[in-house]
Every structure is written in structure tokens, then in C-alpha cells.
GROMACS .gro file of C-alpha atoms in nm:
model
  237
    1MET     CA    1   4.962   3.918  14.062
    2ILE     CA    2   4.790   3.615  13.932
    3PRO     CA    3   4.601   3.679  13.611
    4GLY     CA    4   4.227   3.624  13.642
    5ASP     CA    5   4.198   3.453  13.301
    6LEU     CA    6   4.437   3.190  13.416
    7THR     CA    7   4.222   3.090  13.700
    8GLU     CA    8   3.923   3.091  13.471
    9SER     CA    9   4.084   2.870  13.216
   10ILE     CA   10   4.190   2.620  13.481
   11VAL     CA   11   3.833   2.609  13.621
   12ARG     CA   12   3.686   2.537  13.269
   13ALA     CA   13   3.943   2.269  13.216
   14ILE     CA   14   3.866   2.093  13.536
   15GLU     CA   15   3.480   2.130  13.497
   16GLN     CA   16   3.508   1.980  13.137
   17GLN     CA   17   3.775   1.725  13.203
   18GLN     CA   18   4.008   1.878  12.945
   19ALA     CA   19   4.386   1.939  12.953
   20ILE     CA   20   4.493   2.225  13.159
   21PRO     CA   21   4.602   2.524  12.937
   22PRO     CA   22   4.960   2.625  12.898
   23MET     CA   23   5.092   2.753  13.238
   24PRO     CA   24   5.309   3.056  13.285
   25ALA     CA   25   5.674   2.984  13.359
   26GLY     CA   26   5.847   3.071  13.696
   27LEU     CA   27   5.550   3.022  13.930
   28SER     CA   28   5.636   2.980  14.300
   29MET     CA   29   5.471   2.734  14.518
   30ASP     CA   30   5.317   3.018  14.714
   31GLN     CA   31   5.165   3.149  14.397
   32ALA     CA   32   5.042   2.801  14.291
   33TYR     CA   33   4.855   2.763  14.627
   34GLU     CA   34   4.706   3.113  14.565
   35ILE     CA   35   4.575   3.006  14.232
   36GLN     CA   36   4.452   2.683  14.384
   37GLN     CA   37   4.247   2.865  14.640
   38GLN     CA   38   4.102   3.087  14.366
   39VAL     CA   39   4.012   2.771  14.163
   40THR     CA   40   3.843   2.574  14.438
   41SER     CA   41   3.653   2.880  14.559
   42GLN     CA   42   3.483   2.901  14.219
   43LEU     CA   43   3.439   2.520  14.198
   44CYS     CA   44   3.298   2.501  14.550
   45LYS     CA   45   3.055   2.790  14.546
   46GLN     CA   46   2.732   2.575  14.569
   47THR     CA   47   2.836   2.271  14.773
   48GLY     CA   48   3.152   2.379  14.959
   49ILE     CA   49   3.472   2.191  15.020
   50ALA     CA   50   3.428   1.824  15.131
   51GLY     CA   51   3.775   1.782  15.267
   52ILE     CA   52   4.151   1.789  15.195
   53LYS     CA   53   4.376   1.562  15.002
   54ALA     CA   54   4.748   1.497  15.009
   55GLY     CA   55   4.939   1.448  14.691
   56LEU     CA   56   5.294   1.365  14.574
   57THR     CA   57   5.334   1.171  14.906
   58SER     CA   58   5.594   0.914  14.808
   59GLY     CA   59   5.983   0.951  14.830
   60PRO     CA   60   6.044   0.856  14.469
   61VAL     CA   61   5.773   1.088  14.332
   62GLN     CA   62   5.902   1.380  14.536
   63GLN     CA   63   6.247   1.310  14.416
   64TYR     CA   64   6.121   1.306  14.052
   65PHE     CA   65   5.960   1.642  14.091
   66GLY     CA   66   6.250   1.792  14.298
   67ILE     CA   67   6.048   1.864  14.614
   68ASP     CA   68   6.118   1.751  14.964
   69ASP     CA   69   5.751   1.732  15.105
   70ALA     CA   70   5.397   1.636  14.999
   71VAL     CA   71   5.139   1.885  14.883
   72ILE     CA   72   4.772   1.931  14.955
   73GLY     CA   73   4.455   2.027  14.771
   74SER     CA   74   4.072   2.032  14.828
   75LEU     CA   75   3.813   1.775  14.766
   76TYR     CA   76   3.498   1.909  14.585
   77GLY     CA   77   3.156   1.868  14.757
   78THR     CA   78   3.021   1.765  14.408
   79GLY     CA   79   3.290   1.491  14.393
   80ARG     CA   80   3.144   1.259  14.655
   81LEU     CA   81   3.033   0.920  14.515
   82SER     CA   82   2.894   0.611  14.678
   83PRO     CA   83   3.010   0.247  14.652
   84GLY     CA   84   2.852   0.076  14.355
   85CYS     CA   85   2.867   0.388  14.136
   86GLN     CA   86   2.947   0.397  13.780
   87ILE     CA   87   3.219   0.619  13.644
   88GLU     CA   88   3.270   0.708  13.261
   89SER     CA   89   3.618   0.628  13.140
   90THR     CA   90   3.808   0.911  12.976
   91SER     CA   91   4.174   0.963  12.883
   92GLY     CA   92   4.375   1.095  13.174
   93LEU     CA   93   4.152   0.945  13.443
   94MET     CA   94   4.325   0.746  13.714
   95LEU     CA   95   4.222   0.561  14.026
   96GLU     CA   96   4.417   0.583  14.356
   97CYS     CA   97   4.362   0.357  14.660
   98GLU     CA   98   4.370   0.571  14.969
   99ILE     CA   99   4.290   0.577  15.339
  100GLY     CA  100   4.068   0.870  15.479
  101VAL     CA  101   4.009   1.017  15.820
  102ILE     CA  102   3.689   1.204  15.915
  103ILE     CA  103   3.759   1.479  16.179
  104GLY     CA  104   3.511   1.601  16.448
  105SER     CA  105   3.424   1.943  16.600
  106ASP     CA  106   3.759   1.965  16.791
  107LYS     CA  107   3.940   1.873  16.467
  108LYS     CA  108   4.035   1.540  16.605
  109PRO     CA  109   3.989   1.221  16.419
  110VAL     CA  110   3.658   1.044  16.468
  111SER     CA  111   3.643   0.786  16.188
  112LEU     CA  112   3.870   0.596  15.951
  113VAL     CA  113   3.731   0.523  15.603
  114PRO     CA  114   3.864   0.341  15.293
  115VAL     CA  115   3.862   0.571  14.984
  116ILE     CA  116   3.911   0.538  14.609
  117GLU     CA  117   4.015   0.861  14.464
  118VAL     CA  118   3.935   0.939  14.104
  119VAL     CA  119   4.196   1.167  13.978
  120PHE     CA  120   4.217   1.372  13.649
  121LEU     CA  121   4.537   1.560  13.561
  122LYS     CA  122   4.621   1.632  13.207
  123TYR     CA  123   4.826   1.926  13.070
  124SER     CA  124   4.808   2.058  12.715
  125GLU     CA  125   5.183   2.119  12.727
  126PRO     CA  126   5.365   1.802  12.875
  127SER     CA  127   5.652   2.018  13.010
  128ASP     CA  128   5.402   2.188  13.237
  129LEU     CA  129   5.387   1.873  13.451
  130ASN     CA  130   5.569   1.973  13.751
  131ALA     CA  131   5.489   2.013  14.128
  132VAL     CA  132   5.400   2.372  14.117
  133ASN     CA  133   5.156   2.337  13.842
  134ILE     CA  134   5.012   2.036  14.000
  135VAL     CA  135   4.935   2.235  14.307
  136ALA     CA  136   4.787   2.510  14.094
  137ALA     CA  137   4.539   2.261  13.929
  138ASN     CA  138   4.426   2.142  14.279
  139VAL     CA  139   4.643   1.827  14.264
  140GLY     CA  140   4.415   1.653  14.014
  141ALA     CA  141   4.102   1.643  14.246
  142ASP     CA  142   3.803   1.511  14.068
  143ARG     CA  143   3.589   1.261  14.263
  144PHE     CA  144   3.609   1.005  14.544
  145ILE     CA  145   3.430   0.701  14.662
  146CYS     CA  146   3.411   0.642  15.033
  147GLY     CA  147   3.354   0.308  15.199
  148GLU     CA  148   3.187   0.257  15.538
  149PRO     CA  149   3.359   0.465  15.819
  150LEU     CA  150   3.483   0.287  16.119
  151PRO     CA  151   3.554   0.436  16.469
  152TRP     CA  152   3.904   0.598  16.481
  153ASP     CA  153   4.166   0.400  16.668
  154SER     CA  154   4.476   0.590  16.760
  155ASN     CA  155   4.663   0.263  16.760
  156CYS     CA  156   4.558   0.173  16.414
  157GLY     CA  157   4.831   0.019  16.206
  158SER     CA  158   4.881  -0.079  15.846
  159THR     CA  159   4.618  -0.274  15.655
  160ASP     CA  160   4.688  -0.453  15.332
  161LEU     CA  161   4.464  -0.354  15.040
  162LEU     CA  162   4.390  -0.520  14.691
  163LEU     CA  163   4.222  -0.366  14.397
  164THR     CA  164   4.108  -0.597  14.129
  165LYS     CA  165   3.948  -0.527  13.783
  166ASP     CA  166   3.730  -0.811  13.648
  167GLY     CA  167   3.899  -1.038  13.900
  168GLU     CA  168   4.250  -0.943  13.810
  169THR     CA  169   4.490  -0.765  14.053
  170VAL     CA  170   4.568  -0.411  13.952
  171CYS     CA  171   4.705  -0.265  14.267
  172GLN     CA  172   4.836  -0.441  14.588
  173ALA     CA  173   4.949  -0.209  14.863
  174SER     CA  174   4.922  -0.109  15.237
  175THR     CA  175   4.755   0.174  15.399
  176GLY     CA  176   5.085   0.260  15.554
  177ASP     CA  177   5.242   0.342  15.221
  178SER     CA  178   5.149   0.702  15.230
  179LEU     CA  179   5.274   0.940  15.488
  180GLU     CA  180   5.365   0.666  15.730
  181GLY     CA  181   4.996   0.565  15.795
  182PRO     CA  182   4.672   0.737  15.923
  183ALA     CA  183   4.798   0.890  16.252
  184LYS     CA  184   5.115   1.065  16.126
  185GLY     CA  185   4.953   1.133  15.795
  186LEU     CA  186   4.661   1.328  15.953
  187ALA     CA  187   4.900   1.508  16.195
  188TRP     CA  188   5.109   1.628  15.888
  189MET     CA  189   4.807   1.721  15.691
  190MET     CA  190   4.652   1.939  15.976
  191GLN     CA  191   4.977   2.111  16.021
  192GLU     CA  192   5.011   2.174  15.656
  193SER     CA  193   4.647   2.292  15.629
  194ARG     CA  194   4.716   2.549  15.903
  195SER     CA  195   5.031   2.659  15.732
  196ARG     CA  196   4.859   2.706  15.397
  197GLN     CA  197   4.543   2.872  15.561
  198PHE     CA  198   4.290   2.608  15.462
  199ASP     CA  199   3.961   2.639  15.643
  200VAL     CA  200   3.914   2.306  15.831
  201LYS     CA  201   3.570   2.223  15.956
  202GLU     CA  202   3.390   1.956  16.129
  203GLY     CA  203   3.300   1.643  15.917
  204MET     CA  204   3.580   1.701  15.669
  205LEU     CA  205   3.736   1.402  15.500
  206PHE     CA  206   4.125   1.410  15.486
  207ILE     CA  207   4.264   1.155  15.236
  208LEU     CA  208   4.627   1.073  15.292
  209GLY     CA  209   4.774   1.005  14.938
  210THR     CA  210   4.807   0.718  14.725
  211CYS     CA  211   4.868   0.376  14.871
  212GLY     CA  212   5.053   0.185  14.589
  213PRO     CA  213   5.070   0.313  14.227
  214PRO     CA  214   4.794   0.501  14.054
  215VAL     CA  215   4.584   0.282  13.826
  216GLN     CA  216   4.461   0.387  13.489
  217ALA     CA  217   4.090   0.395  13.491
  218ASP     CA  218   4.018   0.132  13.220
  219LYS     CA  219   3.664  -0.009  13.167
  220GLY     CA  220   3.569  -0.294  13.405
  221GLU     CA  221   3.418  -0.401  13.739
  222TYR     CA  222   3.641  -0.311  14.028
  223LEU     CA  223   3.657  -0.444  14.383
  224ALA     CA  224   3.886  -0.263  14.644
  225ASN     CA  225   3.935  -0.502  14.943
  226TYR     CA  226   4.076  -0.317  15.251
  227GLY     CA  227   4.050  -0.620  15.471
  228GLU     CA  228   3.912  -0.539  15.816
  229LEU     CA  229   3.822  -0.192  15.688
  230GLY     CA  230   3.586  -0.324  15.439
  231ASN     CA  231   3.526  -0.317  15.061
  232ILE     CA  232   3.441  -0.063  14.778
  233THR     CA  233   3.286  -0.169  14.453
  234PHE     CA  234   3.234   0.039  14.144
  235THR     CA  235   3.232   0.011  13.765
  236VAL     CA  236   3.426   0.213  13.507
  237SER     CA  237   3.215   0.219  13.172
   0.00000   0.00000   0.00000
């Protein structure tokens, strides 16, 4: 049985961008997903869920956390931002270069889109930072900036990307870094979503995990260049 006050305290922490309160020991991954569903159902009452995100997607990260697969969480409808937006800097806020896929009515991909995910994941007890608790806190979901969508191409390969802050490179990566690229990544996420009983709907955005390392959201002017997929500009103030 998951205590209701645990869910409420996680919801408050996420809403207020505060550290997640101390977590109970011994939670299973199934229990963590149960908590996550309770958390997201409260946070998405008004605007619904905008999509699904992958997390802990790289081999070294999984090895560090002692897991053998990636995890998923939900994107809040309130979290959608447009290019050119301004984000307020705060301790614990990170930026991740990602590639996203928008699905159609038949749950097949219709668009490919560059995405910057704004992640906030901070625990009041440093020892609570583990894979199970990351899942319970909805994998650090906060906000996301989408570039212009392009028509889906089943043969799409990897595209190099470059994130700069005030003209200085802060991340250089490839869209194939996470989950082996868009096609394989989406297939895995759809399967995992079914397994975890996520409600997948037309128009949802699936983001496939970090391409390259996360970047601390320091103040500055940012440009994410995704090559043929386009650019995303934003400011952290």
C-alpha cells in the first residue's frame, strides 16, 4: 500500500521545484510506477498528459544505477514551451538535448521533432537518488521546448546536434545516442508504455532520452542546432 501523504508530498515538491522529501526504503520498481501514476494524475488534472519521456537510457547510467533497461515517465501538458522562451534558473535545473516523435491516430509515428527537455530532479536525502525513486518522481519531468516538426521518415538516421550558450559549446552529440535512434527508440517506448499501462493517445509526443550529457541550466542565451532538423533558441535568466 502506497501512503497517500507520500504522493502528496512528491506532488508539492514538483509543483514548487523543491527537493523531493525523504523516500521510504525498499520500494520496488512496480511500486515506483504506481506512485508515478498517482503523481501525474494529480499534476495533469487540468491539461492532461502531453506525452511520454524516456530516462536513464545510456549504458553507463544504467550500470551506475544497477538496472538493465531504461525507464519512462509522463510529460505534463502544462510543461510545453515554445522556441524563444525564457526560463528562470534555479538550483537543480538541467537541460537535455533530445529527439521527439509525435504519433498519429493509429499510434504510428507521423512527425520527428527536436526537443530540449528542462529537467528538475533533486532529493532532500542524497542517498535517495536511485532508479526506483527517480521513477517515483516521474523521472524529473518539468518542461520541454519543441522545435518545428518534420514528416516522419522510417529511414531517418542519426543527426549531429550542437548546443551552445552565449556562443560557447556546452553539448555536442548525435540523435542516435539514445535508444539507438528514433525508430528503435519509439518501438521500445511503445512496448514499455503498454507494459506499464500508460494511456497512449493521438498527438502525444515521445521523447527518447538524453543525447549527450545533461547540461546545467546556467544563465545565458542558448542555441540548439539539430542540423537538417532545425534549431531551437531559448534564454535562461
